[in-house]
Amino acid sequence: MPTTHASFRPLREDVRDQIRERIVGGSYAPGSRLVERVIAADLGVSRVPVREALQALVLEGFAVDRDTRGIAVRTYDAREIAELAGVGAALERVLVGRLVADSVTGESLAPLRAVLDEARAAIDRGDLEAAVSANGRFHDVLASLGEGTMAHEVLAIVSQRRRWLLTQHTDPAPIHAEHVELFEAIASGDRERAQQVAEDHARTTIENALCTEGPSL
Protein backbone atom coordinates (compact mmCIF):
# COMPACT_ATOMS: atom_id res chain seq x y z
CA MET A 1 0.00 0.00 0.00
CA PRO A 2 1.24 3.53 -0.70
CA THR A 3 2.64 5.41 2.25
CA THR A 4 0.65 8.43 3.36
CA HIS A 5 2.26 11.43 4.94
CA ALA A 6 0.67 13.73 7.49
CA SER A 7 0.53 17.39 6.50
CA PHE A 8 3.50 19.29 7.83
CA ARG A 9 3.60 23.00 8.60
CA PRO A 10 7.06 24.52 9.07
CA LEU A 11 7.73 25.83 12.57
CA ARG A 12 8.81 29.17 11.11
CA GLU A 13 5.26 29.71 9.87
CA ASP A 14 3.75 29.13 13.31
CA VAL A 15 6.35 31.46 14.82
CA ARG A 16 5.67 34.06 12.13
CA ASP A 17 1.93 33.93 12.85
CA GLN A 18 2.48 34.35 16.59
CA ILE A 19 4.80 37.32 16.13
CA ARG A 20 2.45 38.93 13.61
CA GLU A 21 -0.46 38.52 16.01
CA ARG A 22 1.53 40.27 18.74
CA ILE A 23 2.35 43.11 16.38
CA VAL A 24 -1.26 43.49 15.29
CA GLY A 25 -2.49 43.20 18.88
CA GLY A 26 -0.01 45.79 20.13
CA SER A 27 2.02 43.51 22.38
CA TYR A 28 5.15 44.64 20.54
CA ALA A 29 5.39 48.40 20.88
CA PRO A 30 5.72 50.84 17.96
CA GLY A 31 9.25 50.86 16.59
CA SER A 32 10.47 48.38 19.19
CA ARG A 33 13.24 45.93 18.34
CA LEU A 34 12.28 42.35 17.62
CA VAL A 35 15.16 40.56 19.29
CA GLU A 36 15.68 36.96 18.16
CA ARG A 37 16.92 35.54 21.46
CA VAL A 38 14.17 37.24 23.48
CA ILE A 39 11.38 36.07 21.20
CA ALA A 40 12.88 32.58 20.96
CA ALA A 41 12.96 32.28 24.76
CA ASP A 42 9.44 33.65 25.03
CA LEU A 43 8.02 31.20 22.47
CA GLY A 44 10.16 28.27 23.60
CA VAL A 45 11.83 27.71 20.24
CA SER A 46 15.35 28.07 18.82
CA ARG A 47 16.54 31.27 17.20
CA VAL A 48 16.55 29.80 13.68
CA PRO A 49 12.75 29.74 13.09
CA VAL A 50 12.50 33.16 14.75
CA ARG A 51 15.11 34.56 12.36
CA GLU A 52 13.25 33.09 9.39
CA ALA A 53 9.91 34.37 10.70
CA LEU A 54 11.22 37.90 11.16
CA GLN A 55 12.56 38.00 7.62
CA ALA A 56 9.15 36.87 6.37
CA LEU A 57 7.46 39.64 8.36
CA VAL A 58 9.81 42.18 6.82
CA LEU A 59 8.68 41.01 3.38
CA GLU A 60 5.04 41.21 4.50
CA GLY A 61 5.51 44.79 5.68
CA PHE A 62 4.98 44.19 9.40
CA ALA A 63 8.63 44.80 10.32
CA VAL A 64 11.65 46.66 8.97
CA ASP A 65 15.30 45.65 8.85
CA ARG A 66 17.36 48.57 10.15
CA ASP A 67 20.69 46.98 9.25
CA THR A 68 23.04 47.31 12.22
CA ARG A 69 20.17 48.27 14.55
CA GLY A 70 18.27 45.08 13.91
CA ILE A 71 14.68 44.31 12.95
CA ALA A 72 11.89 46.41 14.45
CA VAL A 73 8.12 46.76 14.30
CA ARG A 74 7.27 48.92 11.32
CA THR A 75 5.87 52.40 11.89
CA TYR A 76 3.44 54.15 9.55
CA ASP A 77 3.06 57.88 9.04
CA ALA A 78 -0.28 59.67 8.75
CA ARG A 79 -0.34 59.48 4.94
CA GLU A 80 0.26 55.74 4.95
CA ILE A 81 -2.42 55.13 7.57
CA ALA A 82 -4.95 57.10 5.53
CA GLU A 83 -3.93 55.19 2.40
CA LEU A 84 -4.29 51.82 4.10
CA ALA A 85 -7.72 52.66 5.45
CA GLY A 86 -8.77 54.13 2.12
CA VAL A 87 -7.76 51.04 0.15
CA GLY A 88 -9.60 48.79 2.59
CA ALA A 89 -12.70 51.00 2.51
CA ALA A 90 -12.82 51.07 -1.29
CA LEU A 91 -12.61 47.29 -1.48
CA GLU A 92 -15.14 46.83 1.29
CA ARG A 93 -17.58 49.17 -0.43
CA VAL A 94 -17.51 46.86 -3.46
CA LEU A 95 -17.84 43.80 -1.22
CA VAL A 96 -20.79 45.23 0.72
CA GLY A 97 -22.56 46.09 -2.52
CA ARG A 98 -22.04 42.55 -3.75
CA LEU A 99 -23.40 41.04 -0.52
CA VAL A 100 -26.57 43.13 -0.81
CA ALA A 101 -26.93 42.34 -4.51
CA ASP A 102 -26.60 38.63 -3.72
CA SER A 103 -29.24 38.97 -0.98
CA VAL A 104 -26.93 37.63 1.73
CA THR A 105 -29.29 37.47 4.71
CA GLY A 106 -30.53 35.18 7.46
CA GLU A 107 -28.22 32.35 8.43
CA SER A 108 -25.54 33.56 6.05
CA LEU A 109 -25.10 36.61 8.30
CA ALA A 110 -25.05 34.55 11.51
CA PRO A 111 -21.22 34.68 11.87
CA LEU A 112 -21.31 38.46 11.58
CA ARG A 113 -24.11 38.67 14.15
CA ALA A 114 -22.11 36.43 16.48
CA VAL A 115 -19.02 38.66 16.47
CA LEU A 116 -21.26 41.69 17.08
CA ASP A 117 -22.83 39.95 20.07
CA GLU A 118 -19.37 39.03 21.35
CA ALA A 119 -18.25 42.66 21.18
CA ARG A 120 -21.44 43.86 22.88
CA ALA A 121 -21.04 41.38 25.72
CA ALA A 122 -17.42 42.43 26.25
CA ILE A 123 -18.39 46.11 26.31
CA ASP A 124 -21.17 45.43 28.83
CA ARG A 125 -18.83 43.63 31.22
CA GLY A 126 -16.12 46.26 30.81
CA ASP A 127 -13.60 44.00 29.10
CA LEU A 128 -11.90 46.56 26.86
CA GLU A 129 -9.32 44.18 25.39
CA ALA A 130 -11.93 41.59 24.37
CA ALA A 131 -14.21 44.27 22.93
CA VAL A 132 -11.44 45.81 20.85
CA SER A 133 -10.43 42.36 19.63
CA ALA A 134 -13.99 41.49 18.60
CA ASN A 135 -14.36 44.82 16.81
CA GLY A 136 -11.13 44.08 14.99
CA ARG A 137 -12.43 40.71 13.79
CA PHE A 138 -15.71 42.14 12.49
CA HIS A 139 -14.21 43.05 9.13
CA ASP A 140 -12.46 39.70 8.79
CA VAL A 141 -15.81 37.97 9.18
CA LEU A 142 -17.45 40.43 6.79
CA ALA A 143 -14.79 39.72 4.17
CA SER A 144 -15.23 35.97 4.60
CA LEU A 145 -18.88 36.31 3.55
CA GLY A 146 -17.72 37.45 0.14
CA GLU A 147 -15.45 34.47 -0.39
CA GLY A 148 -14.82 33.87 -4.05
CA THR A 149 -15.21 37.51 -5.04
CA MET A 150 -12.25 39.53 -6.27
CA ALA A 151 -12.79 42.12 -3.52
CA HIS A 152 -12.56 39.39 -0.90
CA GLU A 153 -9.35 38.02 -2.38
CA VAL A 154 -7.65 41.43 -2.39
CA LEU A 155 -8.96 42.30 1.08
CA ALA A 156 -7.34 39.14 2.41
CA ILE A 157 -3.93 40.59 1.53
CA VAL A 158 -4.38 43.63 3.76
CA SER A 159 -6.72 42.13 6.37
CA GLN A 160 -4.19 41.94 9.22
CA ARG A 161 -3.03 45.50 8.70
CA ARG A 162 -6.63 46.72 8.65
CA ARG A 163 -7.36 44.78 11.82
CA TRP A 164 -4.52 46.67 13.46
CA LEU A 165 -6.21 49.94 12.52
CA LEU A 166 -9.38 48.81 14.27
CA THR A 167 -7.49 48.00 17.47
CA GLN A 168 -6.43 51.65 17.77
CA HIS A 169 -9.85 52.73 19.01
CA THR A 170 -9.71 53.48 22.73
CA ASP A 171 -13.50 53.37 23.09
CA PRO A 172 -14.97 50.26 21.45
CA ALA A 173 -18.63 51.22 21.97
CA PRO A 174 -18.95 53.79 19.12
CA ILE A 175 -17.15 51.45 16.73
CA HIS A 176 -19.45 48.61 17.69
CA ALA A 177 -22.42 50.89 17.02
CA GLU A 178 -21.10 51.60 13.52
CA HIS A 179 -20.65 47.88 12.93
CA VAL A 180 -24.24 47.25 14.02
CA GLU A 181 -25.45 49.95 11.63
CA LEU A 182 -23.51 48.36 8.77
CA PHE A 183 -24.85 44.91 9.64
CA GLU A 184 -28.43 46.19 9.69
CA ALA A 185 -28.02 47.95 6.35
CA ILE A 186 -26.71 44.76 4.74
CA ALA A 187 -29.42 42.62 6.36
CA SER A 188 -32.15 44.98 5.16
CA GLY A 189 -30.83 44.89 1.58
CA ASP A 190 -30.20 48.65 1.52
CA ARG A 191 -27.17 48.81 -0.75
CA GLU A 192 -26.80 52.59 -0.83
CA ARG A 193 -27.03 52.90 2.94
CA ALA A 194 -24.63 50.00 3.51
CA GLN A 195 -22.00 51.50 1.24
CA GLN A 196 -22.37 54.94 2.84
CA VAL A 197 -22.01 53.48 6.33
CA ALA A 198 -18.89 51.62 5.18
CA GLU A 199 -17.39 54.89 3.91
CA ASP A 200 -18.28 56.80 7.08
CA HIS A 201 -16.79 54.02 9.20
CA ALA A 202 -13.54 54.22 7.24
CA ARG A 203 -13.23 57.91 8.11
CA THR A 204 -13.74 57.12 11.79
CA THR A 205 -11.08 54.43 11.58
CA ILE A 206 -8.55 56.85 10.09
CA GLU A 207 -9.29 59.55 12.66
CA ASN A 208 -8.87 57.17 15.58
CA ALA A 209 -5.65 55.69 14.24
CA LEU A 210 -4.15 59.15 13.69
CA CYS A 211 -5.04 60.18 17.24
CA THR A 212 -3.01 57.35 18.79
CA GLU A 213 0.47 58.17 19.97
CA GLY A 214 3.17 56.78 17.69
CA PRO A 215 1.04 55.05 15.04
CA SER A 216 2.58 51.76 14.09
CA LEU A 217 2.04 48.47 12.41
PDB file of C-alpha atoms in Angstrom:
ATOM      1  CA  MET A   1       0.000   0.000   0.000  1.00  0.00           C
ATOM      2  CA  PRO A   2       1.242   3.533  -0.697  1.00  0.00           C
ATOM      3  CA  THR A   3       2.640   5.410   2.246  1.00  0.00           C
ATOM      4  CA  THR A   4       0.652   8.432   3.364  1.00  0.00           C
ATOM      5  CA  HIS A   5       2.264  11.431   4.935  1.00  0.00           C
ATOM      6  CA  ALA A   6       0.672  13.733   7.486  1.00  0.00           C
ATOM      7  CA  SER A   7       0.528  17.389   6.504  1.00  0.00           C
ATOM      8  CA  PHE A   8       3.500  19.294   7.827  1.00  0.00           C
ATOM      9  CA  ARG A   9       3.597  23.003   8.601  1.00  0.00           C
ATOM     10  CA  PRO A  10       7.063  24.516   9.073  1.00  0.00           C
ATOM     11  CA  LEU A  11       7.728  25.826  12.567  1.00  0.00           C
ATOM     12  CA  ARG A  12       8.811  29.168  11.114  1.00  0.00           C
ATOM     13  CA  GLU A  13       5.255  29.708   9.873  1.00  0.00           C
ATOM     14  CA  ASP A  14       3.748  29.127  13.306  1.00  0.00           C
ATOM     15  CA  VAL A  15       6.352  31.463  14.820  1.00  0.00           C
ATOM     16  CA  ARG A  16       5.675  34.056  12.132  1.00  0.00           C
ATOM     17  CA  ASP A  17       1.933  33.934  12.847  1.00  0.00           C
ATOM     18  CA  GLN A  18       2.484  34.345  16.585  1.00  0.00           C
ATOM     19  CA  ILE A  19       4.804  37.319  16.129  1.00  0.00           C
ATOM     20  CA  ARG A  20       2.448  38.926  13.607  1.00  0.00           C
ATOM     21  CA  GLU A  21      -0.461  38.517  16.008  1.00  0.00           C
ATOM     22  CA  ARG A  22       1.533  40.265  18.740  1.00  0.00           C
ATOM     23  CA  ILE A  23       2.354  43.109  16.380  1.00  0.00           C
ATOM     24  CA  VAL A  24      -1.260  43.488  15.294  1.00  0.00           C
ATOM     25  CA  GLY A  25      -2.493  43.202  18.884  1.00  0.00           C
ATOM     26  CA  GLY A  26      -0.010  45.789  20.129  1.00  0.00           C
ATOM     27  CA  SER A  27       2.025  43.513  22.383  1.00  0.00           C
ATOM     28  CA  TYR A  28       5.148  44.639  20.537  1.00  0.00           C
ATOM     29  CA  ALA A  29       5.391  48.399  20.880  1.00  0.00           C
ATOM     30  CA  PRO A  30       5.718  50.837  17.964  1.00  0.00           C
ATOM     31  CA  GLY A  31       9.248  50.858  16.594  1.00  0.00           C
ATOM     32  CA  SER A  32      10.469  48.376  19.187  1.00  0.00           C
ATOM     33  CA  ARG A  33      13.243  45.929  18.342  1.00  0.00           C
ATOM     34  CA  LEU A  34      12.277  42.346  17.621  1.00  0.00           C
ATOM     35  CA  VAL A  35      15.162  40.563  19.291  1.00  0.00           C
ATOM     36  CA  GLU A  36      15.675  36.964  18.156  1.00  0.00           C
ATOM     37  CA  ARG A  37      16.917  35.539  21.456  1.00  0.00           C
ATOM     38  CA  VAL A  38      14.174  37.238  23.482  1.00  0.00           C
ATOM     39  CA  ILE A  39      11.384  36.068  21.195  1.00  0.00           C
ATOM     40  CA  ALA A  40      12.876  32.577  20.962  1.00  0.00           C
ATOM     41  CA  ALA A  41      12.962  32.275  24.758  1.00  0.00           C
ATOM     42  CA  ASP A  42       9.436  33.651  25.034  1.00  0.00           C
ATOM     43  CA  LEU A  43       8.021  31.205  22.471  1.00  0.00           C
ATOM     44  CA  GLY A  44      10.163  28.272  23.599  1.00  0.00           C
ATOM     45  CA  VAL A  45      11.835  27.712  20.238  1.00  0.00           C
ATOM     46  CA  SER A  46      15.347  28.065  18.825  1.00  0.00           C
ATOM     47  CA  ARG A  47      16.538  31.267  17.199  1.00  0.00           C
ATOM     48  CA  VAL A  48      16.550  29.802  13.675  1.00  0.00           C
ATOM     49  CA  PRO A  49      12.748  29.740  13.085  1.00  0.00           C
ATOM     50  CA  VAL A  50      12.497  33.164  14.748  1.00  0.00           C
ATOM     51  CA  ARG A  51      15.109  34.563  12.365  1.00  0.00           C
ATOM     52  CA  GLU A  52      13.253  33.092   9.390  1.00  0.00           C
ATOM     53  CA  ALA A  53       9.910  34.368  10.705  1.00  0.00           C
ATOM     54  CA  LEU A  54      11.224  37.899  11.159  1.00  0.00           C
ATOM     55  CA  GLN A  55      12.560  37.995   7.615  1.00  0.00           C
ATOM     56  CA  ALA A  56       9.145  36.868   6.372  1.00  0.00           C
ATOM     57  CA  LEU A  57       7.461  39.641   8.360  1.00  0.00           C
ATOM     58  CA  VAL A  58       9.813  42.180   6.818  1.00  0.00           C
ATOM     59  CA  LEU A  59       8.677  41.013   3.382  1.00  0.00           C
ATOM     60  CA  GLU A  60       5.037  41.211   4.503  1.00  0.00           C
ATOM     61  CA  GLY A  61       5.512  44.789   5.685  1.00  0.00           C
ATOM     62  CA  PHE A  62       4.984  44.194   9.400  1.00  0.00           C
ATOM     63  CA  ALA A  63       8.631  44.801  10.321  1.00  0.00           C
ATOM     64  CA  VAL A  64      11.645  46.657   8.969  1.00  0.00           C
ATOM     65  CA  ASP A  65      15.302  45.654   8.849  1.00  0.00           C
ATOM     66  CA  ARG A  66      17.360  48.572  10.152  1.00  0.00           C
ATOM     67  CA  ASP A  67      20.693  46.975   9.252  1.00  0.00           C
ATOM     68  CA  THR A  68      23.035  47.307  12.224  1.00  0.00           C
ATOM     69  CA  ARG A  69      20.170  48.268  14.554  1.00  0.00           C
ATOM     70  CA  GLY A  70      18.271  45.076  13.915  1.00  0.00           C
ATOM     71  CA  ILE A  71      14.680  44.314  12.949  1.00  0.00           C
ATOM     72  CA  ALA A  72      11.894  46.409  14.454  1.00  0.00           C
ATOM     73  CA  VAL A  73       8.122  46.760  14.301  1.00  0.00           C
ATOM     74  CA  ARG A  74       7.272  48.915  11.319  1.00  0.00           C
ATOM     75  CA  THR A  75       5.866  52.396  11.885  1.00  0.00           C
ATOM     76  CA  TYR A  76       3.436  54.146   9.553  1.00  0.00           C
ATOM     77  CA  ASP A  77       3.055  57.880   9.040  1.00  0.00           C
ATOM     78  CA  ALA A  78      -0.285  59.668   8.747  1.00  0.00           C
ATOM     79  CA  ARG A  79      -0.336  59.480   4.943  1.00  0.00           C
ATOM     80  CA  GLU A  80       0.263  55.735   4.947  1.00  0.00           C
ATOM     81  CA  ILE A  81      -2.420  55.128   7.570  1.00  0.00           C
ATOM     82  CA  ALA A  82      -4.949  57.098   5.531  1.00  0.00           C
ATOM     83  CA  GLU A  83      -3.931  55.194   2.401  1.00  0.00           C
ATOM     84  CA  LEU A  84      -4.287  51.820   4.099  1.00  0.00           C
ATOM     85  CA  ALA A  85      -7.721  52.659   5.451  1.00  0.00           C
ATOM     86  CA  GLY A  86      -8.766  54.130   2.125  1.00  0.00           C
ATOM     87  CA  VAL A  87      -7.761  51.043   0.153  1.00  0.00           C
ATOM     88  CA  GLY A  88      -9.601  48.792   2.593  1.00  0.00           C
ATOM     89  CA  ALA A  89     -12.696  50.995   2.512  1.00  0.00           C
ATOM     90  CA  ALA A  90     -12.820  51.073  -1.287  1.00  0.00           C
ATOM     91  CA  LEU A  91     -12.613  47.292  -1.485  1.00  0.00           C
ATOM     92  CA  GLU A  92     -15.140  46.831   1.290  1.00  0.00           C
ATOM     93  CA  ARG A  93     -17.581  49.174  -0.435  1.00  0.00           C
ATOM     94  CA  VAL A  94     -17.510  46.861  -3.457  1.00  0.00           C
ATOM     95  CA  LEU A  95     -17.835  43.797  -1.224  1.00  0.00           C
ATOM     96  CA  VAL A  96     -20.793  45.225   0.722  1.00  0.00           C
ATOM     97  CA  GLY A  97     -22.558  46.094  -2.521  1.00  0.00           C
ATOM     98  CA  ARG A  98     -22.037  42.547  -3.748  1.00  0.00           C
ATOM     99  CA  LEU A  99     -23.403  41.041  -0.521  1.00  0.00           C
ATOM    100  CA  VAL A 100     -26.566  43.131  -0.809  1.00  0.00           C
ATOM    101  CA  ALA A 101     -26.927  42.335  -4.513  1.00  0.00           C
ATOM    102  CA  ASP A 102     -26.605  38.631  -3.725  1.00  0.00           C
ATOM    103  CA  SER A 103     -29.236  38.966  -0.980  1.00  0.00           C
ATOM    104  CA  VAL A 104     -26.928  37.627   1.733  1.00  0.00           C
ATOM    105  CA  THR A 105     -29.288  37.474   4.713  1.00  0.00           C
ATOM    106  CA  GLY A 106     -30.530  35.181   7.458  1.00  0.00           C
ATOM    107  CA  GLU A 107     -28.222  32.347   8.430  1.00  0.00           C
ATOM    108  CA  SER A 108     -25.542  33.561   6.053  1.00  0.00           C
ATOM    109  CA  LEU A 109     -25.095  36.608   8.298  1.00  0.00           C
ATOM    110  CA  ALA A 110     -25.052  34.555  11.512  1.00  0.00           C
ATOM    111  CA  PRO A 111     -21.223  34.675  11.874  1.00  0.00           C
ATOM    112  CA  LEU A 112     -21.313  38.465  11.585  1.00  0.00           C
ATOM    113  CA  ARG A 113     -24.114  38.670  14.146  1.00  0.00           C
ATOM    114  CA  ALA A 114     -22.108  36.428  16.480  1.00  0.00           C
ATOM    115  CA  VAL A 115     -19.023  38.658  16.471  1.00  0.00           C
ATOM    116  CA  LEU A 116     -21.257  41.691  17.079  1.00  0.00           C
ATOM    117  CA  ASP A 117     -22.831  39.948  20.074  1.00  0.00           C
ATOM    118  CA  GLU A 118     -19.366  39.027  21.350  1.00  0.00           C
ATOM    119  CA  ALA A 119     -18.248  42.655  21.179  1.00  0.00           C
ATOM    120  CA  ARG A 120     -21.438  43.860  22.876  1.00  0.00           C
ATOM    121  CA  ALA A 121     -21.043  41.382  25.724  1.00  0.00           C
ATOM    122  CA  ALA A 122     -17.419  42.431  26.249  1.00  0.00           C
ATOM    123  CA  ILE A 123     -18.395  46.108  26.313  1.00  0.00           C
ATOM    124  CA  ASP A 124     -21.166  45.433  28.827  1.00  0.00           C
ATOM    125  CA  ARG A 125     -18.828  43.632  31.222  1.00  0.00           C
ATOM    126  CA  GLY A 126     -16.116  46.262  30.811  1.00  0.00           C
ATOM    127  CA  ASP A 127     -13.604  43.995  29.097  1.00  0.00           C
ATOM    128  CA  LEU A 128     -11.897  46.556  26.863  1.00  0.00           C
ATOM    129  CA  GLU A 129      -9.324  44.177  25.388  1.00  0.00           C
ATOM    130  CA  ALA A 130     -11.927  41.589  24.367  1.00  0.00           C
ATOM    131  CA  ALA A 131     -14.211  44.273  22.927  1.00  0.00           C
ATOM    132  CA  VAL A 132     -11.445  45.812  20.850  1.00  0.00           C
ATOM    133  CA  SER A 133     -10.432  42.355  19.631  1.00  0.00           C
ATOM    134  CA  ALA A 134     -13.990  41.494  18.595  1.00  0.00           C
ATOM    135  CA  ASN A 135     -14.357  44.821  16.813  1.00  0.00           C
ATOM    136  CA  GLY A 136     -11.135  44.084  14.989  1.00  0.00           C
ATOM    137  CA  ARG A 137     -12.433  40.712  13.787  1.00  0.00           C
ATOM    138  CA  PHE A 138     -15.715  42.142  12.489  1.00  0.00           C
ATOM    139  CA  HIS A 139     -14.209  43.048   9.133  1.00  0.00           C
ATOM    140  CA  ASP A 140     -12.459  39.696   8.791  1.00  0.00           C
ATOM    141  CA  VAL A 141     -15.811  37.969   9.181  1.00  0.00           C
ATOM    142  CA  LEU A 142     -17.448  40.427   6.791  1.00  0.00           C
ATOM    143  CA  ALA A 143     -14.787  39.725   4.174  1.00  0.00           C
ATOM    144  CA  SER A 144     -15.226  35.973   4.599  1.00  0.00           C
ATOM    145  CA  LEU A 145     -18.879  36.310   3.554  1.00  0.00           C
ATOM    146  CA  GLY A 146     -17.718  37.447   0.144  1.00  0.00           C
ATOM    147  CA  GLU A 147     -15.445  34.467  -0.386  1.00  0.00           C
ATOM    148  CA  GLY A 148     -14.816  33.866  -4.053  1.00  0.00           C
ATOM    149  CA  THR A 149     -15.209  37.512  -5.042  1.00  0.00           C
ATOM    150  CA  MET A 150     -12.249  39.527  -6.273  1.00  0.00           C
ATOM    151  CA  ALA A 151     -12.787  42.125  -3.522  1.00  0.00           C
ATOM    152  CA  HIS A 152     -12.559  39.386  -0.897  1.00  0.00           C
ATOM    153  CA  GLU A 153      -9.354  38.024  -2.376  1.00  0.00           C
ATOM    154  CA  VAL A 154      -7.654  41.430  -2.388  1.00  0.00           C
ATOM    155  CA  LEU A 155      -8.965  42.304   1.080  1.00  0.00           C
ATOM    156  CA  ALA A 156      -7.342  39.143   2.412  1.00  0.00           C
ATOM    157  CA  ILE A 157      -3.934  40.589   1.528  1.00  0.00           C
ATOM    158  CA  VAL A 158      -4.385  43.629   3.763  1.00  0.00           C
ATOM    159  CA  SER A 159      -6.720  42.128   6.371  1.00  0.00           C
ATOM    160  CA  GLN A 160      -4.190  41.937   9.224  1.00  0.00           C
ATOM    161  CA  ARG A 161      -3.029  45.500   8.702  1.00  0.00           C
ATOM    162  CA  ARG A 162      -6.633  46.719   8.649  1.00  0.00           C
ATOM    163  CA  ARG A 163      -7.361  44.775  11.815  1.00  0.00           C
ATOM    164  CA  TRP A 164      -4.518  46.666  13.460  1.00  0.00           C
ATOM    165  CA  LEU A 165      -6.213  49.941  12.517  1.00  0.00           C
ATOM    166  CA  LEU A 166      -9.383  48.812  14.269  1.00  0.00           C
ATOM    167  CA  THR A 167      -7.491  48.003  17.470  1.00  0.00           C
ATOM    168  CA  GLN A 168      -6.430  51.654  17.770  1.00  0.00           C
ATOM    169  CA  HIS A 169      -9.852  52.728  19.007  1.00  0.00           C
ATOM    170  CA  THR A 170      -9.706  53.476  22.726  1.00  0.00           C
ATOM    171  CA  ASP A 171     -13.502  53.368  23.094  1.00  0.00           C
ATOM    172  CA  PRO A 172     -14.967  50.257  21.451  1.00  0.00           C
ATOM    173  CA  ALA A 173     -18.628  51.223  21.969  1.00  0.00           C
ATOM    174  CA  PRO A 174     -18.953  53.793  19.118  1.00  0.00           C
ATOM    175  CA  ILE A 175     -17.148  51.453  16.728  1.00  0.00           C
ATOM    176  CA  HIS A 176     -19.451  48.608  17.692  1.00  0.00           C
ATOM    177  CA  ALA A 177     -22.422  50.888  17.022  1.00  0.00           C
ATOM    178  CA  GLU A 178     -21.100  51.605  13.520  1.00  0.00           C
ATOM    179  CA  HIS A 179     -20.653  47.882  12.932  1.00  0.00           C
ATOM    180  CA  VAL A 180     -24.235  47.246  14.023  1.00  0.00           C
ATOM    181  CA  GLU A 181     -25.445  49.948  11.629  1.00  0.00           C
ATOM    182  CA  LEU A 182     -23.507  48.361   8.767  1.00  0.00           C
ATOM    183  CA  PHE A 183     -24.854  44.911   9.638  1.00  0.00           C
ATOM    184  CA  GLU A 184     -28.429  46.191   9.688  1.00  0.00           C
ATOM    185  CA  ALA A 185     -28.019  47.946   6.353  1.00  0.00           C
ATOM    186  CA  ILE A 186     -26.711  44.758   4.739  1.00  0.00           C
ATOM    187  CA  ALA A 187     -29.422  42.622   6.357  1.00  0.00           C
ATOM    188  CA  SER A 188     -32.148  44.985   5.155  1.00  0.00           C
ATOM    189  CA  GLY A 189     -30.830  44.893   1.581  1.00  0.00           C
ATOM    190  CA  ASP A 190     -30.204  48.651   1.522  1.00  0.00           C
ATOM    191  CA  ARG A 191     -27.175  48.806  -0.752  1.00  0.00           C
ATOM    192  CA  GLU A 192     -26.803  52.586  -0.834  1.00  0.00           C
ATOM    193  CA  ARG A 193     -27.031  52.901   2.941  1.00  0.00           C
ATOM    194  CA  ALA A 194     -24.634  50.002   3.508  1.00  0.00           C
ATOM    195  CA  GLN A 195     -22.001  51.503   1.235  1.00  0.00           C
ATOM    196  CA  GLN A 196     -22.372  54.937   2.837  1.00  0.00           C
ATOM    197  CA  VAL A 197     -22.015  53.477   6.330  1.00  0.00           C
ATOM    198  CA  ALA A 198     -18.888  51.618   5.181  1.00  0.00           C
ATOM    199  CA  GLU A 199     -17.385  54.893   3.911  1.00  0.00           C
ATOM    200  CA  ASP A 200     -18.275  56.795   7.082  1.00  0.00           C
ATOM    201  CA  HIS A 201     -16.787  54.020   9.196  1.00  0.00           C
ATOM    202  CA  ALA A 202     -13.536  54.220   7.239  1.00  0.00           C
ATOM    203  CA  ARG A 203     -13.233  57.914   8.110  1.00  0.00           C
ATOM    204  CA  THR A 204     -13.745  57.119  11.795  1.00  0.00           C
ATOM    205  CA  THR A 205     -11.081  54.426  11.585  1.00  0.00           C
ATOM    206  CA  ILE A 206      -8.554  56.850  10.090  1.00  0.00           C
ATOM    207  CA  GLU A 207      -9.293  59.555  12.657  1.00  0.00           C
ATOM    208  CA  ASN A 208      -8.866  57.174  15.584  1.00  0.00           C
ATOM    209  CA  ALA A 209      -5.648  55.688  14.236  1.00  0.00           C
ATOM    210  CA  LEU A 210      -4.146  59.145  13.694  1.00  0.00           C
ATOM    211  CA  CYS A 211      -5.044  60.176  17.243  1.00  0.00           C
ATOM    212  CA  THR A 212      -3.012  57.351  18.789  1.00  0.00           C
ATOM    213  CA  GLU A 213       0.465  58.171  19.974  1.00  0.00           C
ATOM    214  CA  GLY A 214       3.166  56.782  17.695  1.00  0.00           C
ATOM    215  CA  PRO A 215       1.039  55.047  15.039  1.00  0.00           C
ATOM    216  CA  SER A 216       2.575  51.755  14.090  1.00  0.00           C
ATOM    217  CA  LEU A 217       2.038  48.465  12.412  1.00  0.00           C
TER     218      LEU A 217
END
